[in-house]
């Protein structure tokens, strides 16, 4: 335990030193303020921006989109995973697609979706779901594969119906793997939505960053970047915390 | 027999995808979604044109440089964090949280530092690739049985000899997994870079084609990229399986 905190302390010092060095380099003019502004300035710019309320609409839009994309991917991916699991022949045929899916740049289809649906929310939602859903499908298949056979017997011994078996036995057994899928769906959804907004979109935080960049408005740009990085870090921290609890339960179940 | 049936099923799905494409074409219309046949005709006619080859070369060059950087830096950092316990314990969680950040938010910063030319896109691609390479290398080196290191010490190998003759060969299969994933994300990074504020490369071609409403060109570039990425990944997977069997 003492070692853990010591390492944590060193990590904190390292991160603080890096930020401090950047601050110093910016303040002394070693780094041109037209390239990077001092971290303290980023923070104060973000504070002013958030306090002004002018960002609220874009925050709501972007986070709402990420939420929608993630929710759709998780629900539809879970359903598709169950359906594919029940059809072994389809699954075998799909396996090569799943194995290659994250190796090909699916995002390159975003402009094609804009050509079809116009510059609306639809292309962003679709490219987000397309990016995130396959991780959820694969995780669902993995989870269902790892439901122990013995649970079938348990269900029969307790005379559980199909739905009770699924809810009380299979779902908990597959839960850790499903959670991996949820975690991936959230982070893929986040990345796809921000990237889509950044490249081409009528509004949203990604678009704001691109606009601020084009206007040479570094204070606004760095404030927005800092905001997104903080949000992403918070989301990752929450998911990581949940993951740790699942991991503890998994190893507890094994012991 | 099952292998051929499986291949046939996969083929049926591929055909199904093309049919779906045709249906989308019927719904969305010629400009938004060109028909599969006219796209393939376009592909055959335009693949060898100087314009296409120039953009292909640009993307290839950027990918090559970015991979060189990502692999070089990633391997160096990975070996360091894997071999030095305290550095690994301190540094790995930092890399993990950097890995899960949406790198696209940092693209303007990369552009401000490296400029709008080829170096910005190279740096952005490398930024994507360096983290998985470093993380998987760290894990691979940490998983090496300590007895190997003791043997290296007994043989009085220099640090460099230890790295090249003991650590890397033992860690190679997993390191190679890192290189494969690194390849995928570096390609994505380079393409994303090209899609924003760039005039050259396949990513820029797609955005340009969107603005000129040239559906065939968009689909052609997408297909070429898909085929290239899938082939490269298949090749790297093949090598990886061979390495694991040794």
Coordinates of C-alpha atoms in Angstrom, one line a residue:
Chain A
X1 CA 0.0 0.0 0.0
X2 CA 2.8 2.3 0.9
X3 CA 4.5 1.6 -2.4
X4 CA 1.2 2.3 -4.3
X5 CA 0.9 5.8 -2.8
X6 CA 4.6 6.5 -3.4
X7 CA 4.2 5.6 -7.0
X8 CA 1.0 7.7 -7.2
X9 CA 2.8 10.6 -5.6
X10 CA 5.7 10.3 -8.2
X11 CA 3.1 10.2 -11.0
X12 CA 1.5 13.3 -9.7
X13 CA 4.8 15.1 -9.4
X14 CA 5.8 14.0 -13.0
X15 CA 2.5 15.3 -14.4
X16 CA 2.7 18.5 -12.3
X17 CA 6.3 19.0 -13.5
X18 CA 5.3 18.6 -17.2
X19 CA 2.5 21.1 -16.8
X20 CA 4.8 23.4 -14.9
X21 CA 7.5 23.2 -17.6
X22 CA 4.9 24.0 -20.2
X23 CA 3.7 27.0 -18.2
X24 CA 7.2 28.2 -17.7
X25 CA 8.1 27.8 -21.4
X26 CA 5.0 29.7 -22.4
X27 CA 5.5 32.5 -19.8
X28 CA 9.1 33.1 -20.8
X29 CA 8.3 33.1 -24.5
X30 CA 10.2 30.0 -25.2
X31 CA 7.0 28.7 -26.8
X32 CA 5.3 31.3 -28.9
X33 CA 1.8 32.1 -27.6
X34 CA 0.5 31.8 -31.1
X35 CA 1.3 28.1 -30.9
X36 CA 0.5 27.0 -27.4
X37 CA -0.8 29.2 -24.6
X38 CA 0.1 28.7 -20.9
X39 CA -2.0 26.0 -19.1
X40 CA -3.1 28.6 -16.6
X41 CA -4.4 30.7 -19.4
X42 CA -6.3 27.7 -20.9
X43 CA -7.9 27.1 -17.5
X44 CA -8.9 30.8 -17.1
X45 CA -10.2 31.0 -20.7
X46 CA -12.3 27.9 -20.1
X47 CA -13.7 29.3 -16.9
X48 CA -14.7 32.6 -18.6
X49 CA -16.2 30.6 -21.5
X50 CA -18.2 28.3 -19.3
X51 CA -19.4 31.2 -17.0
X52 CA -20.6 33.2 -20.1
X53 CA -23.1 30.4 -20.9
X54 CA -22.4 30.8 -24.6
X55 CA -21.2 27.2 -24.8
X56 CA -24.2 25.6 -23.2
X57 CA -26.0 24.8 -26.5
X58 CA -23.0 23.2 -28.1
X59 CA -22.2 21.2 -24.9
X60 CA -25.8 19.9 -24.8
X61 CA -25.7 19.1 -28.5
X62 CA -22.4 17.2 -28.5
X63 CA -22.8 15.4 -25.2
X64 CA -26.4 14.5 -26.2
X65 CA -25.2 13.1 -29.5
X66 CA -22.5 11.1 -27.7
X67 CA -25.1 9.8 -25.3
X68 CA -27.6 8.9 -28.1
X69 CA -24.9 7.2 -30.2
X70 CA -23.6 5.2 -27.2
X71 CA -27.1 4.2 -26.1
X72 CA -28.1 3.1 -29.6
X73 CA -24.9 1.2 -30.0
X74 CA -25.2 -0.6 -26.7
X75 CA -28.9 -1.6 -27.1
X76 CA -28.7 -2.5 -30.8
X77 CA -25.3 -4.2 -30.5
X78 CA -26.5 -6.3 -27.6
X79 CA -29.7 -7.3 -29.5
X80 CA -27.6 -8.1 -32.6
X81 CA -25.1 -10.0 -30.5
X82 CA -27.9 -12.2 -29.1
X83 CA -29.4 -12.8 -32.5
X84 CA -26.0 -13.7 -34.1
X85 CA -25.1 -15.9 -31.2
X86 CA -28.3 -17.9 -31.9
X87 CA -27.3 -18.4 -35.5
X88 CA -23.9 -20.2 -35.6
X89 CA -23.8 -20.3 -39.4
X90 CA -24.3 -16.6 -39.8
X91 CA -21.8 -16.0 -37.1
X92 CA -19.1 -18.1 -38.8
X93 CA -19.7 -16.1 -42.0
X94 CA -19.5 -12.8 -40.1
X95 CA -16.3 -13.7 -38.2
X96 CA -13.9 -12.4 -40.9
X97 CA -15.9 -9.1 -41.0
X98 CA -15.6 -8.7 -37.2
X99 CA -11.9 -9.5 -37.3
X100 CA -11.2 -6.8 -39.9
X101 CA -13.8 -4.2 -38.9
X102 CA -11.6 -2.2 -36.6
X103 CA -8.6 -2.5 -39.0
X104 CA -10.3 -0.6 -41.8
X105 CA -10.9 3.2 -41.5
X106 CA -14.7 3.0 -41.3
X107 CA -14.8 6.8 -40.6
X108 CA -13.8 7.4 -44.2
X109 CA -17.6 6.8 -44.9
X110 CA -18.6 9.9 -43.0
X111 CA -18.5 12.1 -46.2
X112 CA -20.5 9.5 -48.1
X113 CA -23.2 9.6 -45.3
X114 CA -23.2 13.4 -45.7
X115 CA -23.8 13.1 -49.4
X116 CA -26.8 10.8 -48.7
X117 CA -28.4 12.5 -45.7
X118 CA -27.2 16.1 -46.0
X119 CA -25.4 18.1 -43.3
X120 CA -27.7 17.1 -40.4
X121 CA -27.5 15.1 -37.2
X122 CA -28.1 11.8 -39.2
X123 CA -24.6 11.3 -40.6
X124 CA -23.0 11.9 -37.2
X125 CA -25.4 9.5 -35.4
X126 CA -24.9 6.9 -38.1
X127 CA -21.1 7.1 -38.3
X128 CA -21.0 7.1 -34.5
X129 CA -23.2 4.0 -34.2
X130 CA -21.2 2.3 -37.1
X131 CA -18.0 2.9 -35.1
X132 CA -19.3 1.8 -31.7
X133 CA -21.8 -0.9 -32.4
X134 CA -19.4 -3.7 -33.6
X135 CA -17.4 -3.5 -30.3
X136 CA -20.7 -4.2 -28.4
X137 CA -21.7 -7.0 -30.8
X138 CA -18.3 -8.7 -30.3
X139 CA -18.4 -8.2 -26.6
X140 CA -21.9 -9.7 -26.4
X141 CA -20.8 -12.7 -28.4
X142 CA -17.7 -13.1 -26.1
X143 CA -19.9 -12.9 -23.0
X144 CA -22.4 -15.4 -24.2
X145 CA -19.6 -17.8 -25.2
X146 CA -18.3 -17.7 -21.7
X147 CA -21.5 -18.4 -19.9
X148 CA -20.6 -21.7 -18.1
X149 CA -22.5 -24.8 -19.4
X150 CA -23.2 -25.8 -15.8
X151 CA -25.7 -22.9 -15.6
X152 CA -28.0 -24.7 -18.0
X153 CA -28.2 -27.6 -15.5
X154 CA -28.7 -25.1 -12.6
X155 CA -31.6 -23.6 -14.5
X156 CA -33.1 -27.0 -15.0
X157 CA -32.6 -28.0 -11.4
X158 CA -34.4 -24.9 -10.3
X159 CA -37.0 -25.2 -13.0
X160 CA -36.4 -21.7 -14.3
X161 CA -38.1 -20.5 -17.4
X162 CA -36.3 -19.1 -20.5
X163 CA -36.6 -15.5 -19.4
X164 CA -35.7 -16.2 -15.8
X165 CA -32.6 -18.2 -16.9
X166 CA -31.5 -15.3 -19.1
X167 CA -32.0 -12.6 -16.5
X168 CA -30.9 -14.5 -13.4
X169 CA -28.1 -16.7 -14.7
X170 CA -26.8 -15.8 -18.2
X171 CA -26.8 -12.1 -17.9
X172 CA -24.9 -11.9 -14.7
X173 CA -22.4 -14.5 -16.0
X174 CA -21.8 -12.5 -19.2
X175 CA -21.9 -9.1 -17.4
X176 CA -18.1 -8.4 -17.2
X177 CA -17.8 -9.0 -20.9
X178 CA -20.8 -6.9 -21.7
X179 CA -19.2 -4.1 -19.6
X180 CA -16.1 -4.3 -21.8
X181 CA -18.4 -3.7 -24.8
X182 CA -20.1 -0.8 -23.1
X183 CA -16.8 0.8 -22.2
X184 CA -15.5 0.5 -25.8
X185 CA -18.9 1.7 -27.2
X186 CA -18.6 4.9 -25.0
X187 CA -15.1 5.7 -26.0
X188 CA -15.6 4.9 -29.7
X189 CA -18.9 6.9 -29.7
X190 CA -17.1 9.8 -28.1
X191 CA -14.2 9.8 -30.6
X192 CA -16.5 9.3 -33.7
X193 CA -18.9 12.2 -32.7
X194 CA -16.0 14.6 -32.0
X195 CA -14.1 13.7 -35.1
X196 CA -17.3 14.0 -37.3
X197 CA -18.1 17.4 -35.8
X198 CA -14.5 18.5 -36.3
X199 CA -14.2 17.5 -39.9
X200 CA -17.6 18.7 -41.1
X201 CA -20.7 19.6 -39.1
X202 CA -23.1 22.5 -38.7
X203 CA -22.5 22.8 -34.9
X204 CA -21.1 21.2 -31.8
X205 CA -17.9 21.3 -29.8
X206 CA -15.8 19.7 -32.4
X207 CA -16.9 22.3 -34.9
X208 CA -16.2 25.0 -32.4
X209 CA -12.6 23.9 -32.1
X210 CA -12.2 23.8 -35.8
X211 CA -13.7 27.3 -36.1
X212 CA -11.5 28.7 -33.3
X213 CA -8.5 27.2 -35.1
X214 CA -9.5 28.8 -38.4
X215 CA -10.0 32.2 -36.6
X216 CA -6.6 32.0 -34.9
X217 CA -8.6 32.3 -31.6
X218 CA -6.1 30.4 -29.5
X219 CA -7.7 31.2 -26.1
X220 CA -11.1 29.8 -27.2
X221 CA -9.5 26.9 -29.0
X222 CA -7.4 25.8 -26.0
X223 CA -10.3 26.3 -23.6
X224 CA -12.5 24.0 -25.8
X225 CA -9.7 21.4 -26.1
X226 CA -9.2 21.5 -22.3
X227 CA -12.9 21.0 -21.8
X228 CA -13.1 18.0 -24.0
X229 CA -10.0 16.4 -22.5
X230 CA -11.4 16.9 -19.0
X231 CA -14.8 15.4 -20.0
X232 CA -13.1 12.4 -21.7
X233 CA -10.8 11.9 -18.7
X234 CA -13.8 12.0 -16.3
X235 CA -15.8 9.5 -18.4
X236 CA -12.8 7.2 -18.6
X237 CA -12.2 7.5 -14.8
X238 CA -15.8 6.5 -14.1
X239 CA -15.7 3.6 -16.5
X240 CA -12.3 2.5 -15.1
X241 CA -13.7 2.6 -11.6
X242 CA -16.7 0.4 -12.6
X243 CA -14.3 -1.9 -14.5
X244 CA -12.3 -2.4 -11.3
X245 CA -15.4 -3.4 -9.4
X246 CA -16.3 -5.9 -12.1
X247 CA -12.7 -7.2 -12.1
X248 CA -12.9 -7.7 -8.3
X249 CA -16.1 -9.5 -8.6
X250 CA -14.7 -11.7 -11.4
X251 CA -11.6 -12.7 -9.4
X252 CA -13.9 -13.1 -6.3
X253 CA -16.1 -15.5 -8.2
X254 CA -13.0 -17.5 -9.3
X255 CA -11.5 -17.8 -5.8
Chain B
X1 CA -15.7 -29.1 -46.3
X2 CA -16.7 -26.8 -43.4
X3 CA -14.0 -24.4 -44.5
X4 CA -15.4 -24.1 -48.0
X5 CA -18.9 -23.7 -46.7
X6 CA -17.7 -21.0 -44.4
X7 CA -16.0 -19.2 -47.2
X8 CA -19.1 -19.5 -49.3
X9 CA -21.2 -18.0 -46.5
X10 CA -18.8 -15.1 -46.2
X11 CA -19.0 -14.6 -50.0
X12 CA -22.8 -14.6 -49.8
X13 CA -22.6 -11.9 -47.2
X14 CA -20.2 -9.9 -49.4
X15 CA -22.7 -10.2 -52.3
X16 CA -25.4 -9.2 -49.9
X17 CA -23.4 -6.0 -49.0
X18 CA -23.2 -5.1 -52.7
X19 CA -26.9 -5.7 -53.1
X20 CA -27.5 -3.4 -50.1
X21 CA -25.3 -0.8 -51.8
X22 CA -27.4 -1.1 -55.0
X23 CA -30.6 -0.7 -52.9
X24 CA -29.1 2.4 -51.2
X25 CA -28.2 3.7 -54.6
X26 CA -31.8 3.3 -55.8
X27 CA -33.1 5.1 -52.7
X28 CA -30.5 7.9 -52.4
X29 CA -30.0 8.7 -56.1
X30 CA -27.1 8.9 -58.5
X31 CA -25.2 11.8 -57.1
X32 CA -25.4 10.8 -53.4
X33 CA -24.8 7.1 -53.8
X34 CA -23.5 5.9 -57.2
X35 CA -24.4 2.3 -58.3
X36 CA -21.8 -0.4 -57.5
X37 CA -21.3 -1.1 -61.2
X38 CA -20.6 2.5 -62.2
X39 CA -18.3 2.8 -59.2
X40 CA -16.3 -0.2 -60.2
X41 CA -16.1 1.1 -63.8
X42 CA -14.9 4.5 -62.4
X43 CA -12.3 2.6 -60.2
X44 CA -10.9 0.7 -63.2
X45 CA -10.6 3.9 -65.3
X46 CA -9.2 6.2 -62.7
X47 CA -7.0 4.1 -60.6
X48 CA -4.0 4.6 -62.9
X49 CA -4.4 8.3 -63.5
X50 CA -1.6 10.6 -62.4
X51 CA -3.9 12.5 -60.0
X52 CA -4.9 9.3 -58.2
X53 CA -1.4 8.0 -58.0
X54 CA -0.1 11.3 -56.7
X55 CA -2.6 11.3 -53.9
X56 CA -1.9 7.6 -53.2
X57 CA 1.8 8.4 -53.0
X58 CA 1.3 11.3 -50.6
X59 CA -0.8 9.1 -48.3
X60 CA 1.7 6.3 -48.6
X61 CA 4.6 8.6 -47.8
X62 CA 2.8 10.1 -44.8
X63 CA 1.9 6.7 -43.5
X64 CA 5.4 5.5 -43.9
X65 CA 7.0 8.4 -42.0
X66 CA 4.3 8.3 -39.3
X67 CA 4.8 4.5 -38.9
X68 CA 8.6 5.0 -38.6
X69 CA 8.1 7.6 -35.9
X70 CA 5.4 5.7 -34.1
X71 CA 7.3 2.4 -34.1
X72 CA 10.6 4.0 -33.2
X73 CA 9.4 6.1 -30.3
X74 CA 6.8 3.5 -29.2
X75 CA 9.3 0.7 -29.0
X76 CA 11.9 2.9 -27.2
X77 CA 9.3 4.0 -24.6
X78 CA 7.8 0.5 -24.3
X79 CA 11.2 -1.1 -23.7
X80 CA 12.1 1.6 -21.1
X81 CA 8.8 1.3 -19.2
X82 CA 8.8 -2.5 -19.4
X83 CA 12.4 -2.9 -18.3
X84 CA 12.5 -0.2 -15.6
X85 CA 10.0 -1.1 -12.9
X86 CA 9.5 2.3 -11.3
X87 CA 9.2 4.1 -14.6
X88 CA 6.7 1.6 -15.8
X89 CA 4.6 1.8 -12.6
X90 CA 4.6 5.6 -12.9
X91 CA 4.3 6.0 -16.6
X92 CA 2.0 3.2 -17.8
X93 CA -1.3 4.6 -16.3
X94 CA -0.4 8.0 -17.9
X95 CA -0.1 6.4 -21.3
X96 CA -3.3 4.4 -20.8
X97 CA -5.3 7.6 -20.1
X98 CA -3.6 9.3 -23.0
X99 CA -4.5 6.3 -25.2
X100 CA -8.2 6.7 -24.4
X101 CA -8.4 10.4 -25.2
X102 CA -9.9 11.5 -28.5
X103 CA -6.8 12.5 -30.4
X104 CA -8.7 14.5 -32.9
X105 CA -9.2 17.3 -30.3
X106 CA -5.4 17.7 -30.4
X107 CA -5.1 18.0 -34.2
X108 CA -5.3 21.9 -34.2
X109 CA -2.4 21.9 -31.7
X110 CA -0.4 19.5 -34.0
X111 CA -1.1 21.8 -36.9
X112 CA 0.0 24.9 -35.0
X113 CA 3.3 23.1 -34.1
X114 CA 4.0 21.3 -37.3
X115 CA 2.2 23.3 -39.9
X116 CA -0.3 22.4 -42.6
X117 CA 2.1 20.4 -44.8
X118 CA 3.0 16.8 -44.8
X119 CA 4.7 17.0 -41.3
X120 CA 1.5 17.9 -39.5
X121 CA -0.2 14.8 -40.9
X122 CA 2.8 12.6 -40.2
X123 CA 2.9 13.9 -36.6
X124 CA -0.8 13.3 -36.1
X125 CA -0.6 9.8 -37.5
X126 CA 2.4 9.0 -35.3
X127 CA 0.5 10.5 -32.3
X128 CA -2.2 7.8 -32.8
X129 CA 0.3 4.9 -33.4
X130 CA 2.9 5.5 -30.7
X131 CA 0.6 4.7 -27.7
X132 CA -0.6 1.2 -28.5
X133 CA 3.0 0.3 -29.6
X134 CA 4.4 1.6 -26.4
X135 CA 1.7 0.0 -24.2
X136 CA 1.9 -3.5 -25.8
X137 CA 5.7 -3.4 -25.8
X138 CA 5.7 -2.5 -22.1
X139 CA 3.3 -5.4 -21.3
X140 CA 5.3 -7.8 -23.5
X141 CA 8.6 -7.0 -21.8
X142 CA 7.1 -7.2 -18.4
X143 CA 5.7 -10.7 -19.1
X144 CA 9.2 -12.0 -19.9
X145 CA 10.2 -14.7 -17.2
X146 CA 12.8 -13.1 -14.9
X147 CA 15.0 -16.1 -15.4
X148 CA 15.8 -14.9 -18.9
X149 CA 17.2 -11.6 -17.5
X150 CA 19.2 -13.5 -14.9
X151 CA 20.7 -15.6 -17.7
X152 CA 21.6 -12.4 -19.6
X153 CA 23.3 -11.1 -16.5
X154 CA 25.2 -14.3 -16.0
X155 CA 26.4 -14.1 -19.6
X156 CA 27.4 -10.5 -18.8
X157 CA 25.5 -9.0 -21.8
X158 CA 25.6 -5.2 -22.2
X159 CA 22.2 -3.4 -21.8
X160 CA 22.0 -3.1 -25.6
X161 CA 22.8 -6.8 -26.1
X162 CA 20.2 -7.7 -23.5
X163 CA 17.6 -5.7 -25.4
X164 CA 18.4 -7.1 -28.8
X165 CA 19.2 -10.7 -28.0
X166 CA 17.0 -11.5 -25.0
X167 CA 14.2 -9.0 -24.4
X168 CA 13.0 -8.4 -28.0
X169 CA 13.0 -12.0 -29.2
X170 CA 11.1 -13.1 -26.1
X171 CA 8.6 -10.3 -26.4
X172 CA 8.3 -10.4 -30.2
X173 CA 4.8 -11.9 -30.7
X174 CA 3.1 -9.5 -28.4
X175 CA 5.2 -6.6 -29.6
X176 CA 4.1 -7.5 -33.1
X177 CA 0.5 -7.2 -32.0
X178 CA 1.3 -3.7 -30.9
X179 CA 2.8 -3.0 -34.3
X180 CA -0.3 -4.3 -36.0
X181 CA -2.7 -2.2 -33.9
X182 CA -0.3 0.7 -34.3
X183 CA -0.5 0.4 -38.1
X184 CA -4.3 0.5 -38.0
X185 CA -4.6 3.6 -35.8
X186 CA -1.7 5.4 -37.6
X187 CA -3.5 4.9 -40.9
X188 CA -6.6 6.3 -39.3
X189 CA -4.7 9.3 -37.9
X190 CA -3.1 10.1 -41.2
X191 CA -6.5 9.9 -43.0
X192 CA -8.2 12.1 -40.4
X193 CA -5.4 14.5 -40.8
X194 CA -5.9 14.6 -44.5
X195 CA -9.6 15.1 -44.1
X196 CA -9.1 18.4 -42.3
X197 CA -7.4 21.4 -43.9
X198 CA -5.4 19.4 -46.4
X199 CA -5.2 19.4 -50.2
X200 CA -3.3 16.2 -50.8
X201 CA -3.8 12.6 -50.0
X202 CA -6.7 10.2 -50.2
X203 CA -8.5 11.7 -47.1
X204 CA -8.5 15.1 -48.8
X205 CA -9.7 13.5 -52.1
X206 CA -12.8 12.2 -50.3
X207 CA -13.6 15.6 -48.8
X208 CA -13.0 17.2 -52.1
X209 CA -15.2 14.7 -53.9
X210 CA -17.9 15.4 -51.4
X211 CA -17.8 19.1 -52.1
X212 CA -17.9 18.5 -55.9
X213 CA -20.7 15.9 -55.4
X214 CA -18.6 13.1 -57.1
X215 CA -20.1 10.0 -55.5
X216 CA -18.1 7.6 -57.6
X217 CA -14.8 9.1 -56.5
X218 CA -15.8 9.0 -52.8
X219 CA -16.7 5.4 -53.0
X220 CA -13.7 4.5 -55.1
X221 CA -11.3 6.0 -52.6
X222 CA -13.2 4.4 -49.7
X223 CA -13.0 1.0 -51.4
X224 CA -9.3 1.4 -52.2
X225 CA -8.6 2.3 -48.5
X226 CA -10.7 -0.6 -47.2
X227 CA -9.0 -3.1 -49.4
X228 CA -5.5 -1.7 -48.5
X229 CA -6.2 -1.7 -44.8
X230 CA -7.8 -5.2 -44.8
X231 CA -5.0 -6.6 -46.8
X232 CA -2.3 -5.1 -44.7
X233 CA -4.0 -6.3 -41.5
X234 CA -4.4 -9.8 -42.9
X235 CA -0.7 -9.9 -43.7
X236 CA 0.3 -8.6 -40.3
X237 CA -2.1 -11.1 -38.6
X238 CA -0.5 -13.9 -40.7
X239 CA 3.0 -12.9 -39.5
X240 CA 1.8 -12.6 -36.0
X241 CA 0.3 -16.1 -36.0
X242 CA 3.6 -17.5 -37.4
X243 CA 5.5 -15.7 -34.6
X244 CA 3.3 -17.1 -31.9
X245 CA 3.8 -20.6 -33.2
X246 CA 7.6 -20.5 -32.9

